[in-house]
Short mmCIF file of C-alpha atoms in Angstrom, two decimals:
data_model
loop_
_atom_site.label_atom_id
_atom_site.label_comp_id
_atom_site.label_asym_id
_atom_site.label_seq_id
_atom_site.Cartn_x
_atom_site.Cartn_y
_atom_site.Cartn_z
CA MET E 1 0.00 0.00 0.00
CA LYS E 2 1.58 3.28 -1.07
CA GLU E 3 -0.11 5.51 1.49
CA SER E 4 -1.73 5.10 4.87
CA VAL E 5 -5.29 5.97 5.78
CA SER E 6 -4.09 9.15 7.47
CA ASP E 7 -2.76 10.45 4.14
CA TYR E 8 -6.37 11.03 3.06
CA TYR E 9 -7.35 13.18 6.05
CA ASN E 10 -6.59 16.61 4.61
CA ARG E 11 -7.55 16.37 0.96
CA LYS E 12 -10.23 18.69 -0.42
CA ILE E 13 -11.76 15.89 -2.47
CA VAL E 14 -11.62 12.12 -2.01
CA ILE E 15 -13.40 10.03 -4.65
CA LEU E 16 -13.08 6.36 -3.79
CA VAL E 17 -13.02 4.06 -6.83
CA SER E 18 -14.17 0.58 -5.78
CA TYR E 19 -12.34 -2.54 -7.03
CA HIS E 20 -13.05 -6.16 -6.22
CA LYS E 21 -10.70 -7.80 -8.74
CA PRO E 22 -7.59 -6.90 -10.78
CA SER E 23 -8.45 -4.11 -13.25
CA VAL E 24 -6.96 -0.99 -14.76
CA ILE E 25 -6.41 1.25 -11.72
CA LEU E 26 -7.29 4.93 -11.55
CA ASP E 27 -5.07 6.62 -8.96
CA THR E 28 -4.57 10.39 -8.63
CA LYS E 29 -4.63 12.88 -5.77
CA TYR E 30 -8.44 12.90 -5.84
CA LEU E 31 -9.19 9.46 -7.32
CA VAL E 32 -8.37 6.91 -4.63
CA PRO E 33 -8.65 3.18 -5.46
CA ILE E 34 -10.01 0.96 -2.69
CA GLN E 35 -10.46 -2.80 -2.60
CA VAL E 36 -13.96 -3.65 -1.40
CA GLY E 37 -14.72 -6.95 0.29
CA ALA E 38 -11.04 -7.24 1.16
CA GLU E 39 -11.79 -9.19 4.36
CA ASN E 40 -12.91 -12.28 2.44
CA SER E 41 -11.29 -11.70 -0.95
CA VAL E 42 -8.95 -14.11 -2.74
CA TYR E 43 -7.14 -11.04 -4.14
CA ASN E 44 -4.59 -8.80 -2.45
CA LEU E 45 -4.83 -5.66 -4.56
CA LYS E 46 -2.13 -3.02 -4.11
CA MET E 47 -4.38 -0.24 -2.84
CA LEU E 48 -6.34 0.83 0.21
CA LYS E 49 -8.62 -1.86 1.62
CA ASP E 50 -12.05 -1.60 3.20
CA ASN E 51 -11.11 -3.98 6.04
CA THR E 52 -8.92 -1.44 7.86
CA GLY E 53 -10.04 0.86 10.64
CA ASP E 54 -13.77 0.93 11.47
CA ASN E 55 -15.25 -1.20 8.68
CA ILE E 56 -17.98 -3.58 7.47
CA SER E 57 -15.86 -5.34 4.86
CA ASP E 58 -17.23 -8.75 5.83
CA MET E 59 -20.70 -7.59 4.68
CA ASN E 60 -19.51 -6.83 1.14
CA ALA E 61 -21.12 -9.97 -0.38
CA ARG E 62 -24.50 -8.39 0.49
CA LEU E 63 -23.71 -4.66 0.46
CA CYS E 64 -21.27 -4.51 -2.49
CA GLU E 65 -19.69 -1.06 -2.95
CA ILE E 66 -21.60 0.33 0.05
CA THR E 67 -18.78 -1.01 2.25
CA ALA E 68 -16.52 1.64 0.70
CA GLN E 69 -19.03 4.35 1.61
CA TYR E 70 -19.09 3.16 5.22
CA TRP E 71 -15.30 3.04 5.28
CA ALA E 72 -15.03 6.63 4.02
CA TRP E 73 -17.59 7.81 6.58
CA LYS E 74 -15.63 6.28 9.45
CA ASN E 75 -12.02 6.68 8.30
CA VAL E 76 -11.56 9.65 5.97
CA LYS E 77 -11.65 13.40 6.58
CA SER E 78 -12.22 15.52 3.49
CA ASP E 79 -14.29 18.46 2.26
CA TYR E 80 -15.96 16.31 -0.41
CA TYR E 81 -16.65 12.57 -0.53
CA GLY E 82 -17.34 10.78 -3.79
CA PHE E 83 -17.76 7.25 -5.13
CA MET E 84 -17.21 5.55 -8.48
CA HIS E 85 -16.72 1.96 -9.60
CA TYR E 86 -13.87 0.24 -11.40
CA ARG E 87 -15.94 0.30 -14.60
CA ARG E 88 -18.35 3.22 -14.01
CA HIS E 89 -16.96 6.73 -13.92
CA PHE E 90 -18.19 10.31 -13.82
CA VAL E 91 -17.51 12.35 -16.95
CA PHE E 92 -15.80 15.59 -15.90
CA ASN E 93 -15.46 16.91 -19.47
CA ASP E 94 -18.14 17.98 -21.93
CA ILE E 95 -18.58 15.12 -24.42
CA SER E 96 -21.13 14.67 -27.18
CA GLU E 97 -22.10 11.04 -26.53
CA THR E 98 -25.69 10.43 -25.38
CA PRO E 99 -26.38 8.10 -22.42
CA ASP E 100 -28.57 5.05 -22.93
CA PHE E 101 -31.89 4.47 -21.12
CA GLY E 102 -29.95 3.49 -18.00
CA GLY E 103 -27.98 6.73 -17.95
CA GLN E 104 -24.70 5.15 -19.13
CA ILE E 105 -22.34 5.89 -22.02
CA PHE E 106 -20.61 2.69 -23.14
CA MET E 107 -16.86 2.89 -23.68
CA LYS E 108 -14.54 0.13 -24.83
CA GLN E 109 -11.60 0.32 -22.44
CA ILE E 110 -9.59 2.43 -20.00
CA ASP E 111 -6.50 3.96 -21.57
CA ASP E 112 -4.93 7.42 -21.81
CA GLU E 113 -7.33 8.46 -24.55
CA TYR E 114 -10.31 7.48 -22.38
CA ILE E 115 -8.93 9.23 -19.28
CA ASN E 116 -8.29 12.47 -21.17
CA LYS E 117 -11.60 12.34 -23.03
CA ILE E 118 -13.79 12.16 -19.93
CA GLY E 119 -11.52 14.28 -17.72
CA LEU E 120 -10.35 11.84 -15.04
CA VAL E 121 -7.63 14.28 -13.99
CA ASP E 122 -7.46 16.35 -10.83
CA ASP E 123 -7.84 19.83 -12.32
CA LYS E 124 -11.00 18.81 -14.20
CA ILE E 125 -12.38 17.10 -11.10
CA GLU E 126 -11.71 20.09 -8.88
CA LYS E 127 -13.31 22.48 -11.34
CA ALA E 128 -16.48 20.35 -11.50
CA VAL E 129 -16.79 19.71 -7.76
CA ILE E 130 -15.72 22.78 -5.79
CA GLY E 131 -18.60 25.14 -5.06
CA ASN E 132 -21.32 22.50 -5.43
CA ASP E 133 -23.13 20.67 -2.65
CA LEU E 134 -23.99 17.51 -4.55
CA ILE E 135 -22.86 15.88 -7.81
CA LEU E 136 -25.27 13.32 -9.27
CA THR E 137 -25.40 10.89 -12.18
CA PRO E 138 -28.11 11.43 -14.84
CA VAL E 139 -31.70 11.05 -13.71
CA ILE E 140 -33.07 7.74 -15.00
CA ASP E 141 -36.66 7.57 -16.21
CA VAL E 142 -37.66 3.92 -15.74
CA SER E 143 -40.52 4.30 -18.23
CA LYS E 144 -37.80 4.50 -20.89
CA CYS E 145 -36.55 1.17 -19.58
CA PHE E 146 -40.10 -0.13 -20.19
CA ALA E 147 -41.29 -0.06 -16.55
CA PRO E 148 -44.31 1.95 -15.35
CA ASN E 149 -42.80 2.83 -11.96
CA ASN E 150 -39.81 2.26 -9.68
CA GLU E 151 -41.33 -0.51 -7.59
CA ILE E 152 -42.31 -2.59 -10.63
CA GLN E 153 -38.92 -2.03 -12.26
CA PHE E 154 -37.21 -3.38 -9.13
CA ALA E 155 -39.49 -6.41 -8.82
CA SER E 156 -39.27 -7.27 -12.52
CA LEU E 157 -35.59 -8.18 -12.27
CA ASN E 158 -34.94 -11.86 -11.76
CA ASN E 159 -32.62 -11.36 -8.77
CA LEU E 160 -34.86 -8.91 -6.85
CA HIS E 161 -38.25 -9.20 -5.16
CA ALA E 162 -41.22 -6.96 -4.40
CA LYS E 163 -41.36 -8.19 -0.78
CA ASP E 164 -37.85 -6.86 -0.12
CA PHE E 165 -38.60 -3.48 -1.68
CA ASP E 166 -41.69 -3.29 0.53
CA LEU E 167 -39.81 -4.43 3.65
CA ILE E 168 -37.02 -1.88 3.29
CA CYS E 169 -39.51 0.94 2.67
CA ARG E 170 -41.35 -0.06 5.84
CA ILE E 171 -38.08 -0.13 7.79
CA LEU E 172 -37.24 3.33 6.47
CA LEU E 173 -40.61 4.64 7.68
CA ASP E 174 -40.15 3.02 11.09
CA PHE E 175 -36.98 5.08 11.50
CA TYR E 176 -38.16 8.21 9.66
CA PRO E 177 -41.97 8.49 9.43
CA GLU E 178 -41.64 11.99 7.99
CA TYR E 179 -40.50 10.34 4.74
CA TYR E 180 -43.91 8.75 4.04
CA GLU E 181 -44.93 11.12 1.24
CA THR E 182 -41.51 10.90 -0.40
CA VAL E 183 -41.49 7.09 -0.25
CA GLU E 184 -44.92 6.91 -1.91
CA GLN E 185 -43.89 9.40 -4.59
CA TYR E 186 -40.79 7.35 -5.33
CA ARG E 187 -42.58 3.99 -5.29
CA LEU E 188 -45.16 5.15 -7.82
CA GLY E 189 -42.83 7.51 -9.67
CA GLN E 190 -40.54 6.94 -12.63
CA ASN E 191 -37.41 9.00 -11.84
CA THR E 192 -34.50 7.45 -9.98
CA TYR E 193 -30.73 7.38 -9.45
CA TRP E 194 -28.83 4.11 -9.68
CA TYR E 195 -25.27 2.86 -9.22
CA ASN E 196 -24.53 4.34 -5.75
CA MET E 197 -22.42 7.05 -7.41
CA TYR E 198 -22.31 10.61 -6.14
CA ILE E 199 -20.04 13.34 -4.76
CA MET E 200 -21.22 15.18 -1.63
CA ARG E 201 -20.07 18.02 0.53
CA LYS E 202 -18.90 16.67 3.91
CA GLU E 203 -21.91 17.80 5.97
CA LEU E 204 -24.37 16.23 3.53
CA PHE E 205 -22.37 13.01 3.31
CA PHE E 206 -22.25 12.52 7.06
CA ASN E 207 -25.96 13.26 7.35
CA TYR E 208 -26.73 10.78 4.56
CA CYS E 209 -24.64 7.99 6.12
CA SER E 210 -26.21 8.56 9.55
CA TRP E 211 -29.61 8.22 7.85
CA LEU E 212 -28.77 5.28 5.54
CA PHE E 213 -26.87 2.70 7.53
CA PRO E 214 -29.44 2.08 10.30
CA ILE E 215 -31.93 1.18 7.53
CA LEU E 216 -29.48 -1.12 5.74
CA PHE E 217 -28.35 -2.90 8.90
CA GLU E 218 -31.93 -3.52 10.01
CA ALA E 219 -32.92 -4.75 6.54
CA ASP E 220 -29.93 -7.09 6.50
CA LYS E 221 -31.16 -8.61 9.76
CA GLN E 222 -34.74 -9.08 8.57
CA ILE E 223 -34.29 -10.39 5.02
CA ASP E 224 -34.34 -14.18 4.78
CA TYR E 225 -31.35 -15.06 2.59
CA SER E 226 -31.56 -18.82 3.19
CA GLU E 227 -32.79 -19.70 -0.31
CA TYR E 228 -31.33 -16.71 -2.17
CA SER E 229 -28.77 -16.99 -4.95
CA ILE E 230 -25.54 -14.96 -4.86
CA GLN E 231 -27.22 -12.22 -6.90
CA GLU E 232 -30.34 -12.22 -4.71
CA GLN E 233 -28.15 -11.85 -1.62
CA ARG E 234 -27.15 -8.42 -2.97
CA THR E 235 -30.70 -7.13 -2.50
CA VAL E 236 -29.73 -4.58 0.15
CA ALA E 237 -27.06 -3.07 -2.12
CA PHE E 238 -29.57 -2.69 -4.95
CA MET E 239 -32.10 -1.23 -2.55
CA ALA E 240 -29.49 1.26 -1.32
CA GLU E 241 -29.67 2.86 -4.77
CA ARG E 242 -33.40 3.37 -4.29
CA LEU E 243 -32.89 4.69 -0.76
CA PHE E 244 -30.38 7.21 -2.10
CA SER E 245 -33.00 8.41 -4.58
CA ILE E 246 -35.56 8.81 -1.80
CA TYR E 247 -33.07 10.70 0.36
CA VAL E 248 -32.10 13.04 -2.49
CA LYS E 249 -35.73 13.66 -3.44
CA LYS E 250 -36.59 14.88 0.06
CA LEU E 251 -33.27 16.69 0.46
CA ILE E 252 -33.94 18.79 -2.63
CA LYS E 253 -37.54 19.48 -1.60
CA ASP E 254 -36.45 20.64 1.87
CA ASN E 255 -33.40 22.55 0.60
CA PRO E 256 -34.28 24.17 -2.74
CA ASP E 257 -31.15 26.35 -2.70
CA LEU E 258 -28.71 23.43 -2.78
CA LYS E 259 -26.11 23.68 -5.54
CA ILE E 260 -26.53 20.48 -7.52
CA LYS E 261 -24.79 19.35 -10.69
CA HIS E 262 -25.53 16.34 -12.89
CA LEU E 263 -22.62 14.73 -14.72
CA LYS E 264 -22.72 12.08 -17.41
CA MET E 265 -21.29 8.67 -16.55
CA THR E 266 -19.63 5.84 -18.42
CA PHE E 267 -19.72 2.06 -18.38
CA VAL E 268 -16.41 0.53 -19.51
CA GLU E 269 -16.95 -2.74 -21.33
CA ASN E 270 -13.47 -4.12 -20.68
CA THR E 271 -11.42 -3.23 -17.60
CA GLU E 272 -8.71 -5.88 -17.83
CA ASP E 273 -5.16 -4.60 -17.79
CA ASN E 274 -4.35 -7.02 -20.57
CA SER E 275 -4.41 -6.26 -24.30
CA VAL E 276 -5.08 -9.89 -25.28
CA ALA E 277 -8.08 -10.10 -22.98
CA GLN E 278 -9.31 -6.82 -24.41
CA ALA E 279 -9.12 -8.12 -27.95
CA ILE E 280 -11.21 -11.16 -27.00
CA GLU E 281 -13.74 -9.35 -24.83
CA LEU E 282 -14.46 -6.05 -26.52
CA ASN E 283 -17.06 -7.19 -29.00
CA ASN E 284 -18.64 -9.86 -26.81
CA LYS E 285 -19.39 -7.96 -23.61
CA LYS E 286 -23.00 -8.29 -22.56
CA LYS E 287 -24.58 -4.95 -21.76
CA PRO E 288 -26.66 -4.67 -18.58
CA SER E 289 -30.40 -5.20 -18.56
CA TYR E 290 -32.44 -2.54 -16.74
CA PHE E 291 -35.84 -4.18 -17.08
CA LEU E 292 -37.01 -7.60 -18.20
CA GLN E 293 -40.23 -7.54 -20.18
CA GLU E 294 -40.75 -11.18 -19.28
CA GLY E 295 -40.32 -10.12 -15.64
CA LEU E 296 -43.71 -8.40 -15.64
CA THR E 297 -45.49 -11.63 -14.74
CA LYS E 298 -43.10 -12.23 -11.84
CA ALA E 299 -43.41 -8.63 -10.62
CA TYR E 300 -47.18 -8.55 -10.65
CA LYS E 301 -47.61 -11.94 -9.01
CA GLU E 302 -45.34 -10.79 -6.20
CA LEU E 303 -47.23 -7.50 -5.91
CA ILE E 304 -50.56 -9.32 -5.75
CA ASN E 305 -49.22 -11.32 -2.80
CA LEU E 306 -48.42 -7.99 -1.12
CA HIS E 307 -51.87 -6.62 -2.03
CA LYS E 308 -50.32 -3.87 -4.14
CA VAL E 309 -52.91 -2.98 -6.79
CA TYR E 310 -51.93 -0.89 -9.77
CA ASP E 311 -54.59 -1.76 -12.34
CA ILE E 312 -56.92 1.23 -11.77
CA LYS E 313 -54.17 3.79 -12.18
CA LEU E 314 -52.68 2.04 -15.18
CA GLU E 315 -56.08 1.58 -16.82
CA LYS E 316 -56.62 5.33 -16.77
CA GLU E 317 -53.11 5.89 -18.10
CA CYS E 318 -53.75 3.36 -20.87
CA TYR E 319 -56.98 4.86 -22.12
CA ASN E 320 -55.97 8.51 -21.70
CA ASN E 321 -52.66 8.30 -23.53
CA THR E 322 -53.31 6.26 -26.67
CA LEU E 323 -55.69 5.71 -29.54
CA ILE E 324 -55.20 1.96 -29.38
CA ARG E 325 -58.16 -0.11 -28.16
CA LYS E 326 -58.42 -3.85 -27.92
CA ASP E 327 -61.49 -3.69 -30.15
CA GLY E 328 -60.37 -0.56 -32.04
CA LYS E 329 -60.52 0.18 -35.75
CA TYR E 330 -56.93 1.34 -35.93
CA GLU E 331 -54.16 -0.52 -37.73
CA ILE E 332 -50.81 -0.90 -35.99
CA ALA E 333 -47.44 -0.80 -37.76
CA PHE E 334 -43.91 -1.23 -36.41
CA TYR E 335 -40.72 0.56 -37.39
CA GLY E 336 -37.79 -1.78 -36.81
CA ALA E 337 -37.58 -5.57 -37.23
CA GLY E 338 -34.95 -6.40 -34.62
CA ARG E 339 -35.16 -8.53 -31.47
CA SER E 340 -37.28 -5.91 -29.73
CA ALA E 341 -39.88 -6.17 -32.51
CA ILE E 342 -40.15 -9.95 -32.04
CA LYS E 343 -40.91 -9.51 -28.33
CA ASN E 344 -43.39 -6.73 -29.02
CA ILE E 345 -45.37 -8.75 -31.57
CA SER E 346 -46.28 -11.33 -28.95
CA LEU E 347 -46.97 -8.64 -26.38
CA PHE E 348 -49.28 -6.77 -28.76
CA GLU E 349 -51.21 -9.94 -29.49
CA MET E 350 -51.71 -10.46 -25.77
CA CYS E 351 -52.51 -6.83 -24.95
CA PHE E 352 -54.49 -5.66 -27.97
CA GLY E 353 -55.60 -8.85 -29.72
CA LYS E 354 -53.78 -8.06 -32.94
CA LYS E 355 -50.42 -8.14 -34.66
CA PRO E 356 -48.98 -5.18 -36.55
CA THR E 357 -50.18 -4.99 -40.15
CA ILE E 358 -46.74 -4.20 -41.50
CA ILE E 359 -43.17 -3.61 -40.33
CA TRP E 360 -40.76 -1.09 -41.83
CA ASP E 361 -37.04 -1.84 -41.62
CA ILE E 362 -34.15 -0.27 -43.55
CA SER E 363 -32.58 -3.72 -44.06
CA ALA E 364 -35.73 -5.33 -45.47
CA GLU E 365 -35.61 -7.35 -48.66
CA ASP E 366 -38.41 -8.51 -50.95
CA GLY E 367 -40.47 -11.28 -49.40
CA ASP E 368 -39.28 -10.70 -45.82
CA TYR E 369 -41.60 -11.63 -42.95
CA LEU E 370 -41.30 -11.50 -39.18
CA GLU E 371 -43.70 -13.72 -37.23
CA SER E 372 -45.90 -13.79 -40.38
CA VAL E 373 -45.93 -9.96 -40.60
CA PRO E 374 -44.57 -8.52 -43.88
CA VAL E 375 -41.36 -6.49 -43.53
CA VAL E 376 -40.66 -3.79 -46.15
CA LYS E 377 -38.33 -0.82 -46.59
CA PRO E 378 -39.55 2.52 -45.16
CA ASP E 379 -41.37 4.92 -47.48
CA PHE E 380 -42.11 8.19 -45.69
CA THR E 381 -43.70 9.63 -48.83
CA SER E 382 -46.50 7.04 -48.85
CA ASP E 383 -49.99 8.29 -47.96
CA LYS E 384 -50.71 4.77 -46.69
CA ALA E 385 -48.35 5.43 -43.77
CA LYS E 386 -50.80 8.00 -42.39
CA GLU E 387 -53.42 5.29 -41.87
CA PHE E 388 -51.39 3.49 -39.21
CA ILE E 389 -50.49 4.01 -35.58
CA TRP E 390 -46.73 3.56 -35.69
CA ILE E 391 -44.78 1.91 -32.89
CA ILE E 392 -41.03 2.51 -33.04
CA THR E 393 -39.47 -0.66 -31.61
CA ILE E 394 -35.89 0.66 -31.70
CA THR E 395 -34.41 0.84 -28.18
CA ASN E 396 -31.59 3.32 -28.95
CA PRO E 397 -33.09 6.63 -27.72
CA SER E 398 -31.36 8.92 -30.20
CA VAL E 399 -32.22 6.71 -33.21
CA SER E 400 -35.81 6.32 -32.02
CA LYS E 401 -36.15 10.09 -31.64
CA SER E 402 -34.74 10.65 -35.13
CA VAL E 403 -37.19 8.17 -36.68
CA LYS E 404 -40.09 9.80 -34.85
CA GLU E 405 -39.08 13.19 -36.25
CA GLN E 406 -39.08 11.71 -39.78
CA PHE E 407 -42.61 10.43 -39.27
CA LEU E 408 -43.87 13.75 -37.97
CA LYS E 409 -42.26 15.68 -40.84
CA SER E 410 -43.99 13.36 -43.32
CA GLY E 411 -47.39 14.14 -41.81
CA VAL E 412 -47.85 10.96 -39.76
CA LYS E 413 -49.41 12.07 -36.48
CA SER E 414 -49.79 8.82 -34.55
CA VAL E 415 -46.24 7.78 -33.61
CA ILE E 416 -45.41 6.11 -30.30
CA GLU E 417 -41.95 5.19 -29.07
CA GLN E 418 -41.56 1.83 -27.38
CA HIS E 419 -41.09 3.23 -23.87
CA GLU E 420 -44.42 5.07 -24.23
CA ILE E 421 -46.36 1.93 -25.07
CA MET E 422 -45.19 -0.25 -22.15
CA PRO E 423 -47.67 1.04 -19.51
CA MET E 424 -50.52 -0.07 -21.77
CA MET E 425 -49.06 -3.55 -22.09
CA VAL E 426 -48.52 -3.69 -18.35
CA LYS E 427 -52.20 -2.90 -17.77
CA TYR E 428 -53.35 -5.89 -19.78
CA THR E 429 -50.62 -8.13 -18.35
CA TRP E 430 -51.84 -7.22 -14.87
CA LYS E 431 -55.44 -7.90 -15.87
CA GLU E 432 -54.57 -11.36 -17.18
CA ILE E 433 -52.51 -12.32 -14.11
CA SER E 434 -54.85 -10.93 -11.48
CA GLN E 435 -58.09 -12.30 -12.95
CA GLY E 436 -59.65 -14.62 -10.40
CA GLU E 437 -56.95 -13.95 -7.82
CA GLU E 438 -57.89 -12.61 -4.42
CA ARG E 439 -56.68 -9.09 -3.65
#
């Protein structure tokens, strides 16, 4: 270890970068690498470790990078405290790339070009941080990840459960009943922060940790992990992201004069310090999934067991926001014939009792079909296009937006992006699952 814990006591900014395995290391005056889960790790990384001083390193299997936040709270003195991951970083420069639905910009690897591009250098960091109270990642709208609200998004994932979301919210309210309105707004809302990444002024950080850790420790006691997989055992860490969002929501409401900045963030697809490994991995890395459409059934069954009823609200949303009816006269058409279109065809049959009449795709060839639906090249000059309600099944937000603009310029008025249609599908999915079940 190059430096002792005491070396970090008088720095203006300490941003801990969490590592749990060998990776390309970021190490500057302000960027401080720390090995998380060091107490039980098979690795001995040459950096600070979260099992020194006052620590909860042995809880890392369940709390993940939160053990670094606890360690900083108890062992570091600084004006600002921040947190990043070995593969997720704040962008301290202005860059043109647009984040995906999950708020991330995908980059191939960490090298000098990457570091300079996003500004992982001390002067850029200091310029972005000093004078602000709170630095946040982009706000995520879960409706763009195809979920109608935060609670359903959480429960739709195969390693997370509605009962744990509900339990931790109840524990929060046992400690802090004044958060009731904020918890309900978050549960039914669509905006959130993920990834446990932020930079806070000291006073805010200490207040946040004093608020957070009693909730997490109590939840860790009450959750039954006995039949949980390794991923399911990380429930409290995933829920900490949601708790952070709740805390920030109320913090901003109660303190409207706070100086807050949002920075873009990256997700590095390959972090190995090995050029051969990079060559193998770069094109094969699986990108994260923010919401599983097939997880709707799981989510709603779990919510029914908790007597959480959403169908009335979603029914109103369905019928107020679209021209589509199950028995309607309108014809549906898709733009895009990729994997997302295949999923949506079956969902549309279930939700609206019909398949799309036609699919436009720039790669279409004569005689192409997808699930028995004809696929043809786009023709924005066709008057026939105006007879359809168009669903853009492309998941890339910038491409989807561009296609929608083309439709509108050509005089087509009924154009819906995929994230806008999901609440309607959810309504019918709920109806099918809950029929005959006791509430």
